[in-house]
Tab-separated table of N, CA and C in Angstrom:
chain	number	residue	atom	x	y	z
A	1	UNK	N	-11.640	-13.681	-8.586
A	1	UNK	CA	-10.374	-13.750	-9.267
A	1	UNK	C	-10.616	-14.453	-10.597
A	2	UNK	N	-9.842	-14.047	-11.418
A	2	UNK	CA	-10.366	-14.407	-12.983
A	2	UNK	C	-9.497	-16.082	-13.066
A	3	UNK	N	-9.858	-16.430	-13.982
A	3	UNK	CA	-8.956	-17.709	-14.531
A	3	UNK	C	-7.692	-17.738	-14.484
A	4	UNK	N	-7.480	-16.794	-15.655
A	4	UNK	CA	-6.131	-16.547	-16.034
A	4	UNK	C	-5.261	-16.117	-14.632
A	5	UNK	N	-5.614	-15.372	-14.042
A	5	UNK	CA	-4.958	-15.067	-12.739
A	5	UNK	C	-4.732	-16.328	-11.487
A	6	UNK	N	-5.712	-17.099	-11.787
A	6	UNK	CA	-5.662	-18.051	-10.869
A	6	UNK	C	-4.397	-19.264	-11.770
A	7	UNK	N	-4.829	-19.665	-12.695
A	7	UNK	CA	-3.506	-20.424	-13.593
A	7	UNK	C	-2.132	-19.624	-13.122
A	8	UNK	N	-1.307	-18.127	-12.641
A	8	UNK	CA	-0.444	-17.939	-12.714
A	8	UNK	C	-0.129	-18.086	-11.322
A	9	UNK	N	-1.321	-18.458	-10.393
A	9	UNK	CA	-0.744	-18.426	-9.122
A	9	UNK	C	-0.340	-20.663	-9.083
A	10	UNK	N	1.367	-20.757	-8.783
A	10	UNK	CA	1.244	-21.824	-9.087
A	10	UNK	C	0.637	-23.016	-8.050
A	11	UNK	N	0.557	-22.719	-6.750
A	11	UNK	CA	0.158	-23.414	-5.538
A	11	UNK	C	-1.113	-24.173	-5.926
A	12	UNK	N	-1.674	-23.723	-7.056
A	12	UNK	CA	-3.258	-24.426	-6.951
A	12	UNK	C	-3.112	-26.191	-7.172
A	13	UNK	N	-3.957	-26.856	-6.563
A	13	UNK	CA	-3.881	-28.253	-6.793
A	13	UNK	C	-4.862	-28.406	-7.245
A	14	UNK	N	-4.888	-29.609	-8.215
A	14	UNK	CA	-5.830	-29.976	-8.906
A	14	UNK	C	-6.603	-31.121	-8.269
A	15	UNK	N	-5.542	-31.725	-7.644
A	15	UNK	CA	-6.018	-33.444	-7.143
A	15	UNK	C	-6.214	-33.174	-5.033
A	16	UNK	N	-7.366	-34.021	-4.886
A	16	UNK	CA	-7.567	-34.163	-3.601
A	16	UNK	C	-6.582	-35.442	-3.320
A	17	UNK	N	-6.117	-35.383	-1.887
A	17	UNK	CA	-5.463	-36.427	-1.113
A	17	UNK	C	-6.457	-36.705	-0.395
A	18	UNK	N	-6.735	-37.946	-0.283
A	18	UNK	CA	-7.369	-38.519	0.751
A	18	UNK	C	-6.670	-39.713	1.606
A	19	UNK	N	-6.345	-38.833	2.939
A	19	UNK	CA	-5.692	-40.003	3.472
A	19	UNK	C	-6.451	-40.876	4.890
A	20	UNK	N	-5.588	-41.991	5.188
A	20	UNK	CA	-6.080	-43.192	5.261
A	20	UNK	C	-6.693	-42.959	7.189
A	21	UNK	N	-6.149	-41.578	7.821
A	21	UNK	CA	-6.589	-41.467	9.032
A	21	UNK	C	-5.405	-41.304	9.813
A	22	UNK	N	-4.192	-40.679	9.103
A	22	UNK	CA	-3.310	-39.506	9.621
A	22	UNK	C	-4.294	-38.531	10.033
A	23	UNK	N	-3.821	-38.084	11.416
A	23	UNK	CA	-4.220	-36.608	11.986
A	23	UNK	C	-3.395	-36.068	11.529
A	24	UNK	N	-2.096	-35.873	11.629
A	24	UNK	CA	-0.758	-35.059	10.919
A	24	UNK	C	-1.048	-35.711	9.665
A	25	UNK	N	-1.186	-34.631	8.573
A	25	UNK	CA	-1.253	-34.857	7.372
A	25	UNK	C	0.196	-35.051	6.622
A	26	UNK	N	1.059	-34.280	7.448
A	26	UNK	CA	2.644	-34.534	7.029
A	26	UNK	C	2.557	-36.378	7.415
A	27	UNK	N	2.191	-36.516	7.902
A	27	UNK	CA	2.710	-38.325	8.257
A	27	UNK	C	2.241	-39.174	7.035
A	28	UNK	N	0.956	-38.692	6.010
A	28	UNK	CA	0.389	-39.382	5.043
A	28	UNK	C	1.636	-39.372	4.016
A	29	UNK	N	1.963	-40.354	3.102
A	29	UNK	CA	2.934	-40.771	2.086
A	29	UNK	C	1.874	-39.793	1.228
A	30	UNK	N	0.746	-39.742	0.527
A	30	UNK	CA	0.286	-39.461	-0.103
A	30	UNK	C	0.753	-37.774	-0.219
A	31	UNK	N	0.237	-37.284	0.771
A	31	UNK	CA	0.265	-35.817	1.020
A	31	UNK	C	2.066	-35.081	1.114
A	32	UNK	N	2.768	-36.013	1.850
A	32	UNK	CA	4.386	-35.665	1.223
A	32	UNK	C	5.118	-35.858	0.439
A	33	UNK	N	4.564	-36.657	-0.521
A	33	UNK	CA	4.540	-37.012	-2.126
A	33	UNK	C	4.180	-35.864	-2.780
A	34	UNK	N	2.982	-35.382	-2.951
A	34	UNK	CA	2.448	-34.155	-3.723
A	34	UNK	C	3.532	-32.832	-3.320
A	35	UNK	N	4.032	-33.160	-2.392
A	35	UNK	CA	4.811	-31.788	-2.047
A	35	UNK	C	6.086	-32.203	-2.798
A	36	UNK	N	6.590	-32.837	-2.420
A	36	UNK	CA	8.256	-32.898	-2.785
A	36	UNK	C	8.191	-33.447	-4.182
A	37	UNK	N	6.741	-33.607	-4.667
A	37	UNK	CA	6.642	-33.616	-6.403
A	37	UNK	C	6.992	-32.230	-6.802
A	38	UNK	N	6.324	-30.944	-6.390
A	38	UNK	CA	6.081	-29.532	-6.781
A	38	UNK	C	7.894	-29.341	-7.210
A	39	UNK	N	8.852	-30.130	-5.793
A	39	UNK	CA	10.043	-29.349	-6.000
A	39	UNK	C	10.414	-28.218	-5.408
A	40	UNK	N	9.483	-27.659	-4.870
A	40	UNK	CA	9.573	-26.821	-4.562
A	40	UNK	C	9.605	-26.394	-2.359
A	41	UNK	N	10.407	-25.291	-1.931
A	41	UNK	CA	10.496	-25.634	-0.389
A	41	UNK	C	10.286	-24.591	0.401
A	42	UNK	N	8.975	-23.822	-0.333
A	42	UNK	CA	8.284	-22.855	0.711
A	42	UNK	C	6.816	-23.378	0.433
A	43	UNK	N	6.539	-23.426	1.280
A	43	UNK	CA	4.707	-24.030	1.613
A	43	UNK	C	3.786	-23.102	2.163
A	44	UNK	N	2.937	-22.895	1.444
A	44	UNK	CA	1.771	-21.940	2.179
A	44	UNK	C	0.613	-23.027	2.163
A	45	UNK	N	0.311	-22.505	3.841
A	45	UNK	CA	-0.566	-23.873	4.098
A	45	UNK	C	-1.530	-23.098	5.218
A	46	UNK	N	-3.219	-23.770	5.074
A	46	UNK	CA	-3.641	-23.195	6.592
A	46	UNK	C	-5.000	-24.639	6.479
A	47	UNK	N	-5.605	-25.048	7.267
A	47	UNK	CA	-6.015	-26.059	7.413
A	47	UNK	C	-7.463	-26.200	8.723
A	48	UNK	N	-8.471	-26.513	8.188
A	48	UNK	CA	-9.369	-26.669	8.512
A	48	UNK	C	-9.751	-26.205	10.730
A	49	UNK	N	-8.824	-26.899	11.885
A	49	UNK	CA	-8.320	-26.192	12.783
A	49	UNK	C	-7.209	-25.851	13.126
A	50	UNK	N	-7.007	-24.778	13.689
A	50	UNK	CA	-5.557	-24.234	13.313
A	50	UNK	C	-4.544	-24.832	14.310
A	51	UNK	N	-5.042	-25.649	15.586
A	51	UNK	CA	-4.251	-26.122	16.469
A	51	UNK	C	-4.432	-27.834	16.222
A	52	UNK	N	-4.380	-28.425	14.777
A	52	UNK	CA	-4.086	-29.552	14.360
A	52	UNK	C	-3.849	-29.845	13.070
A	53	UNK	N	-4.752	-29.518	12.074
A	53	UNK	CA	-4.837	-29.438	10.921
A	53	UNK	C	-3.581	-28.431	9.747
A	54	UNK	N	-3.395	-27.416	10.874
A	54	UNK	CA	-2.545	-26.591	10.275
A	54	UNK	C	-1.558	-26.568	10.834
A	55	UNK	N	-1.514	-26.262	12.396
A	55	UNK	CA	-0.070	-26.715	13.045
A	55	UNK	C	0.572	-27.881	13.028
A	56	UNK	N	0.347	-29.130	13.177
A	56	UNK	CA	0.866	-30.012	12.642
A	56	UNK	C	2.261	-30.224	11.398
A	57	UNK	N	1.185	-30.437	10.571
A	57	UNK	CA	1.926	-30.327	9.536
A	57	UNK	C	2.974	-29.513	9.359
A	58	UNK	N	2.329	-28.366	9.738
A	58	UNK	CA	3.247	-27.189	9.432
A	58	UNK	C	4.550	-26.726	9.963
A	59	UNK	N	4.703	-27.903	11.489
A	59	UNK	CA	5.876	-27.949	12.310
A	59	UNK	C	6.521	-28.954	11.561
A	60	UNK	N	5.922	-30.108	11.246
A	60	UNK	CA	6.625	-31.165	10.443
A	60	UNK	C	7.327	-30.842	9.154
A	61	UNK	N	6.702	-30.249	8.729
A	61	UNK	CA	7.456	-29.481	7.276
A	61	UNK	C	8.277	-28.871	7.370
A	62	UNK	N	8.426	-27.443	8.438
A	62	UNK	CA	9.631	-26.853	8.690
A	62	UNK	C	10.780	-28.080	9.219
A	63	UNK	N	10.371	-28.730	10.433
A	63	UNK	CA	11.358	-29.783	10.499
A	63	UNK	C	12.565	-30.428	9.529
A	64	UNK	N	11.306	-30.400	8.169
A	64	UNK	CA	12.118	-30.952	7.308
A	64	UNK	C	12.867	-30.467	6.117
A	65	UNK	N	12.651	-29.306	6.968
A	65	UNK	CA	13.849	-28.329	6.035
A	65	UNK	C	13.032	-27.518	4.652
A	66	UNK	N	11.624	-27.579	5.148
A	66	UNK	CA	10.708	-26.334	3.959
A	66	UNK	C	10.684	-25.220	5.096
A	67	UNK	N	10.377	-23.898	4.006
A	67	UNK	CA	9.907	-22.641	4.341
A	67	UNK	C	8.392	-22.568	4.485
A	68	UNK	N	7.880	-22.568	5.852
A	68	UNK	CA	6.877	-22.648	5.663
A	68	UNK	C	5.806	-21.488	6.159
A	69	UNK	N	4.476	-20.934	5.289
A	69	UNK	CA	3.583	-20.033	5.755
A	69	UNK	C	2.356	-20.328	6.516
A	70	UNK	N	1.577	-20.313	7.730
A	70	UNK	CA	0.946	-20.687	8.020
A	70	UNK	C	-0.019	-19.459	7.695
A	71	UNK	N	-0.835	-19.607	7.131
A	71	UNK	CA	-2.499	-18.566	6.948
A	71	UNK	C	-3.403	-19.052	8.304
A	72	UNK	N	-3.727	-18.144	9.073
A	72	UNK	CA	-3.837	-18.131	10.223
A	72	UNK	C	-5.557	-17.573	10.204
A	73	UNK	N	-5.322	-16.611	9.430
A	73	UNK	CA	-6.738	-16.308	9.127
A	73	UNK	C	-7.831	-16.923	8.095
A	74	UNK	N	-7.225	-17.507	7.589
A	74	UNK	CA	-7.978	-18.760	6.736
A	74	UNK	C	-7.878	-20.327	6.940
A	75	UNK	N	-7.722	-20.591	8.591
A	75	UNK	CA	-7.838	-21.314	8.951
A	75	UNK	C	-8.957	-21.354	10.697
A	76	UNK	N	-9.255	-22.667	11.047
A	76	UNK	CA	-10.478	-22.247	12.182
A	76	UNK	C	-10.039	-22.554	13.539
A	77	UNK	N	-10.997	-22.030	14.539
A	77	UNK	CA	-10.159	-22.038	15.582
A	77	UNK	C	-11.304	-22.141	16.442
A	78	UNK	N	-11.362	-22.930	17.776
A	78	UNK	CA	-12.467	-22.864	18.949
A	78	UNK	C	-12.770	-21.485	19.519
A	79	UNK	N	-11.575	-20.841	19.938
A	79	UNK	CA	-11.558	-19.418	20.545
A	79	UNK	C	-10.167	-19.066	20.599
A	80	UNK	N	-9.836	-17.436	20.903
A	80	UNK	CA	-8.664	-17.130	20.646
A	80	UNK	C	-7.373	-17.725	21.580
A	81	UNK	N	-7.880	-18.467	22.660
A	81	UNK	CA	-7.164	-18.786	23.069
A	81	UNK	C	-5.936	-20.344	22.789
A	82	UNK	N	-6.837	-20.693	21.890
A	82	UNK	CA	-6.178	-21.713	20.889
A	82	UNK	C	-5.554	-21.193	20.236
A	83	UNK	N	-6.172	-20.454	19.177
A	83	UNK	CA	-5.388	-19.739	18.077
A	83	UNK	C	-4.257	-19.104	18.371
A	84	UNK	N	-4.236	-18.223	20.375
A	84	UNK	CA	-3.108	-17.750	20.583
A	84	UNK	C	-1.912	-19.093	20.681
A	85	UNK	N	-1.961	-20.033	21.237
A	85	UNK	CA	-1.136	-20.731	21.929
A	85	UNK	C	-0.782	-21.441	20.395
A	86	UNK	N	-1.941	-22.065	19.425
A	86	UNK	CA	-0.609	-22.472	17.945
A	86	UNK	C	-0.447	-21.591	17.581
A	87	UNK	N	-0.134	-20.088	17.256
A	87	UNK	CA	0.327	-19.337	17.143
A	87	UNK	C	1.833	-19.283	17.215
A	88	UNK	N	1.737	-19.296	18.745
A	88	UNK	CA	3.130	-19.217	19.694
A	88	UNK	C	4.108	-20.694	19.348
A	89	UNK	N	3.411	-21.904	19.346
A	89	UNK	CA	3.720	-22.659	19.209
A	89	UNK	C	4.645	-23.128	17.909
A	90	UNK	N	3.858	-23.034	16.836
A	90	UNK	CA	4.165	-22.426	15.535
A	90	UNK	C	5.291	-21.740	15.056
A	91	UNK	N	5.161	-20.208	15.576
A	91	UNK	CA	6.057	-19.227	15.823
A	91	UNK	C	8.008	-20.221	16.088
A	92	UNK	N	7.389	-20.673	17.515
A	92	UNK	CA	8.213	-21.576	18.364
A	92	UNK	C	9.507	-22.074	17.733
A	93	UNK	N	8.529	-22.855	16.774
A	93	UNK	CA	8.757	-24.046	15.671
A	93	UNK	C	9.829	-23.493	14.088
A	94	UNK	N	9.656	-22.182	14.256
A	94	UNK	CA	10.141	-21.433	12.993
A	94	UNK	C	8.953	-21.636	11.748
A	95	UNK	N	7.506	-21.636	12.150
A	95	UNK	CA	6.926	-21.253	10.862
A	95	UNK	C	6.514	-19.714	10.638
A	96	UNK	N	6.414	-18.974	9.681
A	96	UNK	CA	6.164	-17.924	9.648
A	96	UNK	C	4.416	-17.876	9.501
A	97	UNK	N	4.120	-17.168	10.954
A	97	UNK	CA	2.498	-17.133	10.694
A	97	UNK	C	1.852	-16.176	9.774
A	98	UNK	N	1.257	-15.742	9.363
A	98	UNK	CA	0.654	-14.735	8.121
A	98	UNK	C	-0.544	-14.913	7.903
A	99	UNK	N	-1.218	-13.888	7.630
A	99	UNK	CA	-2.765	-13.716	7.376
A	99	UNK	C	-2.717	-13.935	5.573
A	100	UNK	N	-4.465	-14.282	4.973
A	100	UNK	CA	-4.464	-14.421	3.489
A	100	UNK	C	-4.012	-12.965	2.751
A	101	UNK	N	-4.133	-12.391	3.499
A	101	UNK	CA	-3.836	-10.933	2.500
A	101	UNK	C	-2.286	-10.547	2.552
A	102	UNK	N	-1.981	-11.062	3.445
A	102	UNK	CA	-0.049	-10.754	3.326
A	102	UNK	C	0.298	-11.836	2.335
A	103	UNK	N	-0.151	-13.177	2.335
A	103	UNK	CA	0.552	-14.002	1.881
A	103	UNK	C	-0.386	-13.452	-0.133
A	104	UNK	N	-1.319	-12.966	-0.157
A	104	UNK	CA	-1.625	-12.850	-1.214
A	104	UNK	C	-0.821	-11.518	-1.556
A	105	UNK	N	-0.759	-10.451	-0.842
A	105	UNK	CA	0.512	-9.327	-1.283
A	105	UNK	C	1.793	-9.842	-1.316
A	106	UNK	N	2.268	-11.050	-1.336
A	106	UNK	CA	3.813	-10.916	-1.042
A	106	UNK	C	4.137	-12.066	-2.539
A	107	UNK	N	2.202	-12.557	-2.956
A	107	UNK	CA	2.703	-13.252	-4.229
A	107	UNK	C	2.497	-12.554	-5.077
A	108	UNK	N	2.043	-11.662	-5.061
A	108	UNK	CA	1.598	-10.326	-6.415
A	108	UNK	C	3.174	-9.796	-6.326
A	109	UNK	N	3.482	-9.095	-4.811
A	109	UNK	CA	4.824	-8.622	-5.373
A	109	UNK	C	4.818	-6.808	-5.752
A	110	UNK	N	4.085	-7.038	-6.528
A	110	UNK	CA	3.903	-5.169	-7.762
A	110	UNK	C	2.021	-5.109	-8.254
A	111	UNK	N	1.817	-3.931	-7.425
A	111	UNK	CA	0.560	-3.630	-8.475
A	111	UNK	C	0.849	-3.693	-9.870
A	112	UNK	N	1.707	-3.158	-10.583
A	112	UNK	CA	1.831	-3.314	-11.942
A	112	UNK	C	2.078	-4.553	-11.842
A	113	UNK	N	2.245	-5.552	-11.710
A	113	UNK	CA	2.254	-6.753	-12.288
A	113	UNK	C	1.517	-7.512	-13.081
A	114	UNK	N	1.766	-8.551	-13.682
A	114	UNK	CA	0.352	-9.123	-14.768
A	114	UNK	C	-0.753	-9.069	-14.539
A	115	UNK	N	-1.095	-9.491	-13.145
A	115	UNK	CA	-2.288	-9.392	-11.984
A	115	UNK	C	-2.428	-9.369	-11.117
A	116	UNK	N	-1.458	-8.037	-10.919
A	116	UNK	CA	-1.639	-6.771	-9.568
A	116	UNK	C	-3.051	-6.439	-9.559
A	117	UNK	N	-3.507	-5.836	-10.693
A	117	UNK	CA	-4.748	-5.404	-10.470
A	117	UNK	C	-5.722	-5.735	-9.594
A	118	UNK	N	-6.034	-7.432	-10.817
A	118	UNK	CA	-6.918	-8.275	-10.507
A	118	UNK	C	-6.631	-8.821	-8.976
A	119	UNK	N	-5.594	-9.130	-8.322
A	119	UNK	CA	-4.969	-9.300	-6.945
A	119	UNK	C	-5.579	-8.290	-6.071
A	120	UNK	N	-5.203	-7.015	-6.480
A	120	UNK	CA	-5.252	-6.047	-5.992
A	120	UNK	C	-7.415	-5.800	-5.832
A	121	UNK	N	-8.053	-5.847	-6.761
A	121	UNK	CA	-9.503	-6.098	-6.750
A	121	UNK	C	-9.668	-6.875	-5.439
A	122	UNK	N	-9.256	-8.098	-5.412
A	122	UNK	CA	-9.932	-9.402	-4.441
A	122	UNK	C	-9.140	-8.319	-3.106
A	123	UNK	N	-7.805	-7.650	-2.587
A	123	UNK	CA	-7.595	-7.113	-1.841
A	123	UNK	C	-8.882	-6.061	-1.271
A	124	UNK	N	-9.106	-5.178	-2.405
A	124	UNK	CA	-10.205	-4.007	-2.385
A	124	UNK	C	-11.744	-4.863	-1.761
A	125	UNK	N	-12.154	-5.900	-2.561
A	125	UNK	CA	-13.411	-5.843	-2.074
A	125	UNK	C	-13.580	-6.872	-0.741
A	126	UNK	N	-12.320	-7.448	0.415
A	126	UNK	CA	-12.580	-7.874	1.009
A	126	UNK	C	-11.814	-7.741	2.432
A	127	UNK	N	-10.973	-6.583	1.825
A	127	UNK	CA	-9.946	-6.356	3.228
A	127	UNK	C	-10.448	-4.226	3.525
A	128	UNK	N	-9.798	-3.728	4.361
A	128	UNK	CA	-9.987	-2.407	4.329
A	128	UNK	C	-8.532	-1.656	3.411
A	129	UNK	N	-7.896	-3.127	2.883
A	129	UNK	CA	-6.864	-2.502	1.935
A	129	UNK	C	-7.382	-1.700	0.516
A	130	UNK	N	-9.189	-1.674	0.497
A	130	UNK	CA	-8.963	-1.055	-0.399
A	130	UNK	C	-8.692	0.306	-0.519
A	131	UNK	N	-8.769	1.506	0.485
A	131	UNK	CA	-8.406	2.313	0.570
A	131	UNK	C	-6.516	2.888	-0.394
A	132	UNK	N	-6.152	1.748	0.164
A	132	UNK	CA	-4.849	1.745	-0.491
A	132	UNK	C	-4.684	1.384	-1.820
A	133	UNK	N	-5.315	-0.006	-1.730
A	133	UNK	CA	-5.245	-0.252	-3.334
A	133	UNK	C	-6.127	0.860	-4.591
A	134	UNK	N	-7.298	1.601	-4.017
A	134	UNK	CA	-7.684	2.700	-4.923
A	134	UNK	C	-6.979	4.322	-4.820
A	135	UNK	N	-6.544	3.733	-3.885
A	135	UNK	CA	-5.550	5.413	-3.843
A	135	UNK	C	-4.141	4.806	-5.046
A	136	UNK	N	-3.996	3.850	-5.288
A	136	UNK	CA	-3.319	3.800	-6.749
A	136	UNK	C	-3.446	3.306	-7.572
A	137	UNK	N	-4.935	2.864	-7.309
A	137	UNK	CA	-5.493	2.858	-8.624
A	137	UNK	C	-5.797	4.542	-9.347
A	138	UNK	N	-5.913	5.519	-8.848
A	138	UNK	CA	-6.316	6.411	-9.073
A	138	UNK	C	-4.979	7.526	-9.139
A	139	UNK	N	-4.047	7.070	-8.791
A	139	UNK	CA	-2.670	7.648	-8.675
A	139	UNK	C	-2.254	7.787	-10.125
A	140	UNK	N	-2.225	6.314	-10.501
A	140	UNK	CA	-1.619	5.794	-11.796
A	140	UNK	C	-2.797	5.653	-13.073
A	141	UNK	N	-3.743	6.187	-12.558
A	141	UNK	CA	-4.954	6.054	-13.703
A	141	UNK	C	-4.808	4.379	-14.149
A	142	UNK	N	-5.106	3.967	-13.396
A	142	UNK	CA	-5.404	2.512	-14.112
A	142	UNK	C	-6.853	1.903	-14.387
């Protein structure tokens, strides 16, 4: 993904949190500071294991009245049987679970967009979406 494309996606952080030995990262002041700085109350989040690191938080946040995405596939898991149960759990909780490629199609929005394309590229060379994404690339001569 190019620069410029990455500057328009606004989620990127610049600064690491390091906190003091919260397991729930929602419990760190530090880490619910950076959020309710953004202003903003949909969260896309996925976290190192998916039945602590990412569920966690991610129940705590909806709790508190954010919209929240859990990336499910860009987060890790012992075996599926974890992954099924925070899943469910999750689910449970009202977070919306989602893989990186939905949550990266649903911020593009429009192939024509500023950087549909370039979106649309990182889709092509790492999902079997490229089938789709070159059937319009080739539709629309782009």
């Amino acid at each position: 993904m190019d620069l410029s494309c990455q500057k328009s996606l606004t989620f990127w952080c610049d600064d690491v949190i390091n906190r003091a030995g919260e397991i729930n990262a929602w419990k760190s002041p530090e880490f619910r500071h950076a959020i309710e700085a953004t202003g903003r109350k949909k969260i896309i989040i996925a976290g190192i294991v998916t039945d602590v690191c990412l569920m966690f938080p991610a129940i705590s946040a909806v709790a508190e009245g954010y919209d929240v995405y859990a990336v499910v596939d860009a987060s890790g898991t012992w075996n599926s049987a974890v992954a099924e149960a925070s899943i469910h759990r999750m689910t449970q909780a009202g977070v919306k679970v989602a893989t990186w490629a939905s949550v990266l199609a649903e911020v593009m929005d429009d192939w024509r967009s500023e950087h549909g394309l370039a979106l649309g590229d990182v889709l092509g060379e790492h999902t079997s979406y490229r089938w789709v994404y070159n059937s319009f690339v080739q539709a629309t001569n782009q």
